[in-house]
Short mmCIF file of C-alpha atoms and ligand atoms in Angstrom, two decimals:
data_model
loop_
_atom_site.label_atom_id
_atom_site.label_comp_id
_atom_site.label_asym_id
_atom_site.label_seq_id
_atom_site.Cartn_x
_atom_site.Cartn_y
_atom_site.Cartn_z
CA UNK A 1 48.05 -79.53 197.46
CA UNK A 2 50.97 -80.53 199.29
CA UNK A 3 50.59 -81.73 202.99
CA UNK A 4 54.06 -81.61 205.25
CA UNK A 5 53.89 -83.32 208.64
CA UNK A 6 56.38 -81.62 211.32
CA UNK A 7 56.69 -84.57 213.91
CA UNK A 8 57.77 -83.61 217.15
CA UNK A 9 59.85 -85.11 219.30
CA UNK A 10 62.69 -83.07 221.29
CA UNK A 11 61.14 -83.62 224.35
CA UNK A 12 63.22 -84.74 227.46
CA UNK A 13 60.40 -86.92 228.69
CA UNK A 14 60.81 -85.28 232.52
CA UNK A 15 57.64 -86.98 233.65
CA UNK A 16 58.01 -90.63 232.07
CA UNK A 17 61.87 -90.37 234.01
CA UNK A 18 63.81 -92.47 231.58
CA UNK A 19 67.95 -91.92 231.28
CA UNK A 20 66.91 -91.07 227.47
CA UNK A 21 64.54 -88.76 225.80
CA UNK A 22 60.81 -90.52 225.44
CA UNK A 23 60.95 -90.42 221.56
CA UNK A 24 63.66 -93.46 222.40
CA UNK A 25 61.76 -95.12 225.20
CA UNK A 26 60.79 -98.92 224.12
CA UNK A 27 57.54 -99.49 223.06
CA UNK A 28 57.38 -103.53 222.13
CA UNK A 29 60.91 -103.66 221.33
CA UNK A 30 61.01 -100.77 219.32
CA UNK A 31 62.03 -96.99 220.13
CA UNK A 32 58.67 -95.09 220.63
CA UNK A 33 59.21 -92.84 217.70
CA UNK A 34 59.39 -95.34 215.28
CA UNK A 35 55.58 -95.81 215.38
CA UNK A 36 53.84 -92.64 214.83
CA UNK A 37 57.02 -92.36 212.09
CA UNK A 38 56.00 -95.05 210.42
CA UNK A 39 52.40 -94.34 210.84
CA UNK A 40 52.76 -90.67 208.97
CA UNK A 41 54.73 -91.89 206.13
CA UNK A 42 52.54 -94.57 205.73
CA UNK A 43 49.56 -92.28 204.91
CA UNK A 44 48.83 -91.27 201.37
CA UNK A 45 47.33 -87.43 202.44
CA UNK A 46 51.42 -86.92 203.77
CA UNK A 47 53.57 -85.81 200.74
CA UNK A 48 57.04 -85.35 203.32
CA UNK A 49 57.95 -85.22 207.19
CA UNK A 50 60.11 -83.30 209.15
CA UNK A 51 61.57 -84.51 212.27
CA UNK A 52 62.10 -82.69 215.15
CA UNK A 53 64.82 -84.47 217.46
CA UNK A 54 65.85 -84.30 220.74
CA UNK A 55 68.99 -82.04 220.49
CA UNK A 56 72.11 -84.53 219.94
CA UNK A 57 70.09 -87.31 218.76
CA UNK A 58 69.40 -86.35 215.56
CA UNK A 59 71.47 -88.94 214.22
CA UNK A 60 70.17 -92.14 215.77
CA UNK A 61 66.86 -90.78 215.12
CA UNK A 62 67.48 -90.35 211.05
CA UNK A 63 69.00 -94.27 211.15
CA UNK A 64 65.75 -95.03 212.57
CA UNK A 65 63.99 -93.86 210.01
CA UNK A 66 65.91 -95.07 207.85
CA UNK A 67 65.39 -98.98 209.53
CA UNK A 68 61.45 -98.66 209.64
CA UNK A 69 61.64 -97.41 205.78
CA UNK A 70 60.46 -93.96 206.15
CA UNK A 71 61.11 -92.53 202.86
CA UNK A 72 59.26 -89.37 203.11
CA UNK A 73 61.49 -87.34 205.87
CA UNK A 74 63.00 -84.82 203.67
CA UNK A 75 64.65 -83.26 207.52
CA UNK A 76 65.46 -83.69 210.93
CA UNK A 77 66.26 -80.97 212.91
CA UNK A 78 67.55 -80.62 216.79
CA UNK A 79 64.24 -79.10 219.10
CA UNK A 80 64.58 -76.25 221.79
CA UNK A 81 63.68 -75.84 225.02
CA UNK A 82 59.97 -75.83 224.65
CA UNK A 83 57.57 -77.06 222.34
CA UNK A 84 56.81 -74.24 220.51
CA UNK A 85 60.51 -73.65 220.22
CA UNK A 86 60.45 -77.21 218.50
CA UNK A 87 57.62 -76.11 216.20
CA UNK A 88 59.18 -73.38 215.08
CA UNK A 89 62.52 -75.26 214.21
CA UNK A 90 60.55 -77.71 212.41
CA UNK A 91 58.42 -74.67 210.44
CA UNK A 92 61.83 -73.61 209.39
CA UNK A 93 62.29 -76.40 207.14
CA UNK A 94 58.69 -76.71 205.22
CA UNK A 95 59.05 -75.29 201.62
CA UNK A 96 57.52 -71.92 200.75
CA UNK A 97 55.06 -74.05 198.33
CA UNK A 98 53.78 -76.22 200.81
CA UNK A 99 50.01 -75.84 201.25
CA UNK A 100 49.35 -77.83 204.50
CA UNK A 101 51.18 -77.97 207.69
CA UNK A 102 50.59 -81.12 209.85
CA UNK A 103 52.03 -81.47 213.14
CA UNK A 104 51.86 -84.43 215.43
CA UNK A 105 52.93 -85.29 218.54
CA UNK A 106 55.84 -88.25 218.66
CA UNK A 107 54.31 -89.05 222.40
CA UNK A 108 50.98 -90.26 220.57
CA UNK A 109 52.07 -92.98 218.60
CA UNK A 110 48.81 -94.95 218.23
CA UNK A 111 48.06 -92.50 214.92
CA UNK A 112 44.56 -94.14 213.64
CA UNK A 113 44.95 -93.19 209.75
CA UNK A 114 41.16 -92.20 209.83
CA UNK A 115 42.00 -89.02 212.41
CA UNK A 116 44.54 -88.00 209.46
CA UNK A 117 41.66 -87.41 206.84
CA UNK A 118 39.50 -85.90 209.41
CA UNK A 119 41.74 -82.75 210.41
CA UNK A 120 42.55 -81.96 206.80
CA UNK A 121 38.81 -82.02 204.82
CA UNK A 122 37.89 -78.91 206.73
CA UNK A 123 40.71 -76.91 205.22
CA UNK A 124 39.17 -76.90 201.60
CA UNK A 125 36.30 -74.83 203.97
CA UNK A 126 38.26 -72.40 204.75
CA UNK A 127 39.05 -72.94 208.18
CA UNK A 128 42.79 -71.83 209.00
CA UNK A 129 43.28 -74.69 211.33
CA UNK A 130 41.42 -78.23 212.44
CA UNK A 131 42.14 -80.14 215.66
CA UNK A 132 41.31 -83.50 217.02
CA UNK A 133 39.16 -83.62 220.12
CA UNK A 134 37.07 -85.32 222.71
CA UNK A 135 34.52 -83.66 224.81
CA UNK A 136 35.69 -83.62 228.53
CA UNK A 137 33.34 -86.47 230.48
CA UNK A 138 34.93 -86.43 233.95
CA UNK A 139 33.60 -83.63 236.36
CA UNK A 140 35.72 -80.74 236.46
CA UNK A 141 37.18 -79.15 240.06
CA UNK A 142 39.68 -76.74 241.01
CA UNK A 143 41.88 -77.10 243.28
CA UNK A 144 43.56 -75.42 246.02
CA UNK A 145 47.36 -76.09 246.62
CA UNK A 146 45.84 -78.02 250.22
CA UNK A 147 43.88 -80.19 248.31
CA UNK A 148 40.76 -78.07 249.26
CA UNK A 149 38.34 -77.95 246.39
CA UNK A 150 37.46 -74.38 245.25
CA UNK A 151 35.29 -74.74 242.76
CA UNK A 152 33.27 -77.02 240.69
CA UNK A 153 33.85 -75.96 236.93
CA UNK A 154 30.81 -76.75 233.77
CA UNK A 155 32.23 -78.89 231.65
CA UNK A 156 29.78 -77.60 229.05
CA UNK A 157 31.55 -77.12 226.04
CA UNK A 158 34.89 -77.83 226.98
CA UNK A 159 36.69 -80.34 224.70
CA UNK A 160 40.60 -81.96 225.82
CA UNK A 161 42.52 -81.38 222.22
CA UNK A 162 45.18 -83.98 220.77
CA UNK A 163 47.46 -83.54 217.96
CA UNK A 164 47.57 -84.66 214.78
CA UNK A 165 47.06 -80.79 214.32
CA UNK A 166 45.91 -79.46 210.37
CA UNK A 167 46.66 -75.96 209.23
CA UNK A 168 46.98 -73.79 206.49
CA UNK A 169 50.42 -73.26 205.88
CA UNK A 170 50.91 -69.69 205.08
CA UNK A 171 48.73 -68.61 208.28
CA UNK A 172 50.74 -70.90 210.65
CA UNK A 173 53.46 -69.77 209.52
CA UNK A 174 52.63 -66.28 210.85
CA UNK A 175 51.31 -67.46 213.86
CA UNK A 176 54.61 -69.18 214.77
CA UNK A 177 56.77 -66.30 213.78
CA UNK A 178 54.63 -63.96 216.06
CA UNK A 179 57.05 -66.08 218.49
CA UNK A 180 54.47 -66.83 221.55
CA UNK A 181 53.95 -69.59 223.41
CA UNK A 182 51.31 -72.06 223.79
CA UNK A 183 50.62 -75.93 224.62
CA UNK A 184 49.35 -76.46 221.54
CA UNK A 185 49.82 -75.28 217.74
CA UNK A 186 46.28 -74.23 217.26
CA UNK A 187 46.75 -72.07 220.54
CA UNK A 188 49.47 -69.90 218.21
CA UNK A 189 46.66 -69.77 215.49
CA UNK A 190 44.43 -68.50 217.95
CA UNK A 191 46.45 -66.16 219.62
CA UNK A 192 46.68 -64.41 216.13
CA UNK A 193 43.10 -64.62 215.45
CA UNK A 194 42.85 -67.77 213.11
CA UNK A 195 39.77 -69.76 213.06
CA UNK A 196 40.19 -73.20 214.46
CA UNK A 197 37.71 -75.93 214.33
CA UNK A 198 37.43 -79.36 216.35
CA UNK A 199 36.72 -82.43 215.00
CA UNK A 200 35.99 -85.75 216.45
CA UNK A 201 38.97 -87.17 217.91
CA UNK A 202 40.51 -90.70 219.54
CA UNK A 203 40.80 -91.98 222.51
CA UNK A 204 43.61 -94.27 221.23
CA UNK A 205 45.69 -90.98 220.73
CA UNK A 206 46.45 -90.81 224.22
CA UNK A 207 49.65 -89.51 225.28
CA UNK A 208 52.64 -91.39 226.62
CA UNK A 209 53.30 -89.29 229.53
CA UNK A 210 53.71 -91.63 232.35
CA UNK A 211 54.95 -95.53 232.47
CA UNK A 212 51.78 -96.42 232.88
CA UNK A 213 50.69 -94.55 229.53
CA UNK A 214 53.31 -96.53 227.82
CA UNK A 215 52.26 -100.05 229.34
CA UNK A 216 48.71 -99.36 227.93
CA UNK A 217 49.90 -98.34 224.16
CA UNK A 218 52.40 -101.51 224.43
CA UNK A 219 49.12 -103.50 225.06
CA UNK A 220 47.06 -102.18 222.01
CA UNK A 221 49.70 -102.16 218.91
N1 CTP B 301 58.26 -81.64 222.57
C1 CTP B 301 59.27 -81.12 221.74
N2 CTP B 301 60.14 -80.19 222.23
C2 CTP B 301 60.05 -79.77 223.51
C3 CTP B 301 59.02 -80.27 224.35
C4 CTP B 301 58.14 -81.21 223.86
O1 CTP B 301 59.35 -81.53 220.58
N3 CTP B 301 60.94 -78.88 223.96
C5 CTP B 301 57.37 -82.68 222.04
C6 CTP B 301 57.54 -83.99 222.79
O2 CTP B 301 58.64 -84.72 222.25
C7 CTP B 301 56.20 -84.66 222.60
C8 CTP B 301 55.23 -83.48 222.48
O3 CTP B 301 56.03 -82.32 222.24
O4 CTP B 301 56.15 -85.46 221.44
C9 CTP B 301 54.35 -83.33 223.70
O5 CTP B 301 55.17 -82.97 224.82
P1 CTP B 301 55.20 -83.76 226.20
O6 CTP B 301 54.25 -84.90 226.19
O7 CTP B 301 55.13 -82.75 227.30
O8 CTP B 301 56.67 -84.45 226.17
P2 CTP B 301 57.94 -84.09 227.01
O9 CTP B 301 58.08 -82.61 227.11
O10 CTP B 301 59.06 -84.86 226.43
O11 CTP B 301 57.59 -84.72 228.44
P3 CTP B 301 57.74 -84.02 229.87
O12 CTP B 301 56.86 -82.79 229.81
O13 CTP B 301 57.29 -85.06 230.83
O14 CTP B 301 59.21 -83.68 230.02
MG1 MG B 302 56.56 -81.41 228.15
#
């Protein structure tokens, strides 16, 4: 069974408000997306990675991976303009024979190896795709555009999903040809009725979305 991880990393990093995509942000030293790089290629359940770049770096991001010693990205292809756009770019270059899809996130770089083996057992069950998850803990509100709160929503149930992201790769790739749009893979799975399971997730796979974010990850590698 051969498992490609599609790591993604085109985006502009709006929020974080760098003068250079977050994927090159400095993380101890280092440009972010050397970590979770290093991190996939390091695992033994990852037989090859593709790498999804910001469009026009493509090239210091393959030198990268070159200076951290990533042997197993077989590709590195420019992103689009959103993330499923990037998904599909990075679909485009998985082999026919590939039996796993993985795709992660290059804005979670603290990859424990232990989430890894987690989102892939479940796909010898049958499921089409397996996500990483925490159940929500804070209370939930909506909230008007004054700040007025409208509603107080049950967090029964509801689970905040991370990437790294497990699927069968013949069903995502039909689910990202259908050519929708969604915040997450397994939301293209869904959309064309695949059955997606949660497992246990980690709070160390928070996103870098804001300074602050980074700060925190700086502090636990
Ligand atoms: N991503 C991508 N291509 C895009 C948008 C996002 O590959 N067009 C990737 C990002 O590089 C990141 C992941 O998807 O690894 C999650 O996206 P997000 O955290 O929103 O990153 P950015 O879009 O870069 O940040 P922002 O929304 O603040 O601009
Ligand atoms: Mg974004």
């Amino acid at each position: 069974m051969s498992v490609w991880a599609i790591l993604v990393a085109a985006g502009r990093g709006e929020r974080l408000g760098l003068d250079q995509p977050k994927a090159f942000a400095k993380l101890n030293g280092q440009p972010l997306l050397a970590e979770p790089l290093r991190r996939l290629d390091e695992s033994d359940w990852i037989d090859a990675i593709v790498l999804v770049a910001p469009p026009g770096w493509e090239e210091p991001a393959i030198l990268l991976a070159e200076e951290v010693g990533c042997g197993k990205v077989s590709a590195c292809v420019p992103g689009g303009e959103t993330r499923s756009d990037s998904v599909r770019a990075g679909v485009a270059e998985v082999p026919e024979d590939a039996a796993v899809v993985l795709v992660h996130d290059a804005a979670r770089p603290r990859l424990p190896a232990e989430v890894i083996e987690r989102v892939l057992a479940p796909l010898s069950e049958g499921w089409d795709g397996v996500v990483p998850g925490l159940p929500v803990s804070d209370t939930l509100k909506k909230v008007g555009a004054d700040g007025a709160v409208e509603d107080t929503v049950s967090r029964d149930g509801l689970w905040a999903v991370q990437t790294p992201q497990a699927f069968a790769a013949d069903v995502f790739r039909r689910a990202v040809a259908n050519g929708g749009e969604a915040t997450d893979c397994a939301g293209l799975v869904e959309a064309g009725g695949g059955r997606v399971k949660v497992v246990e997730g980690d709070a160390r796979l928070l996103k870098v979305t804001t300074a602050d974010d980074l700060a925190k990850i700086a502090s636990w590698l």
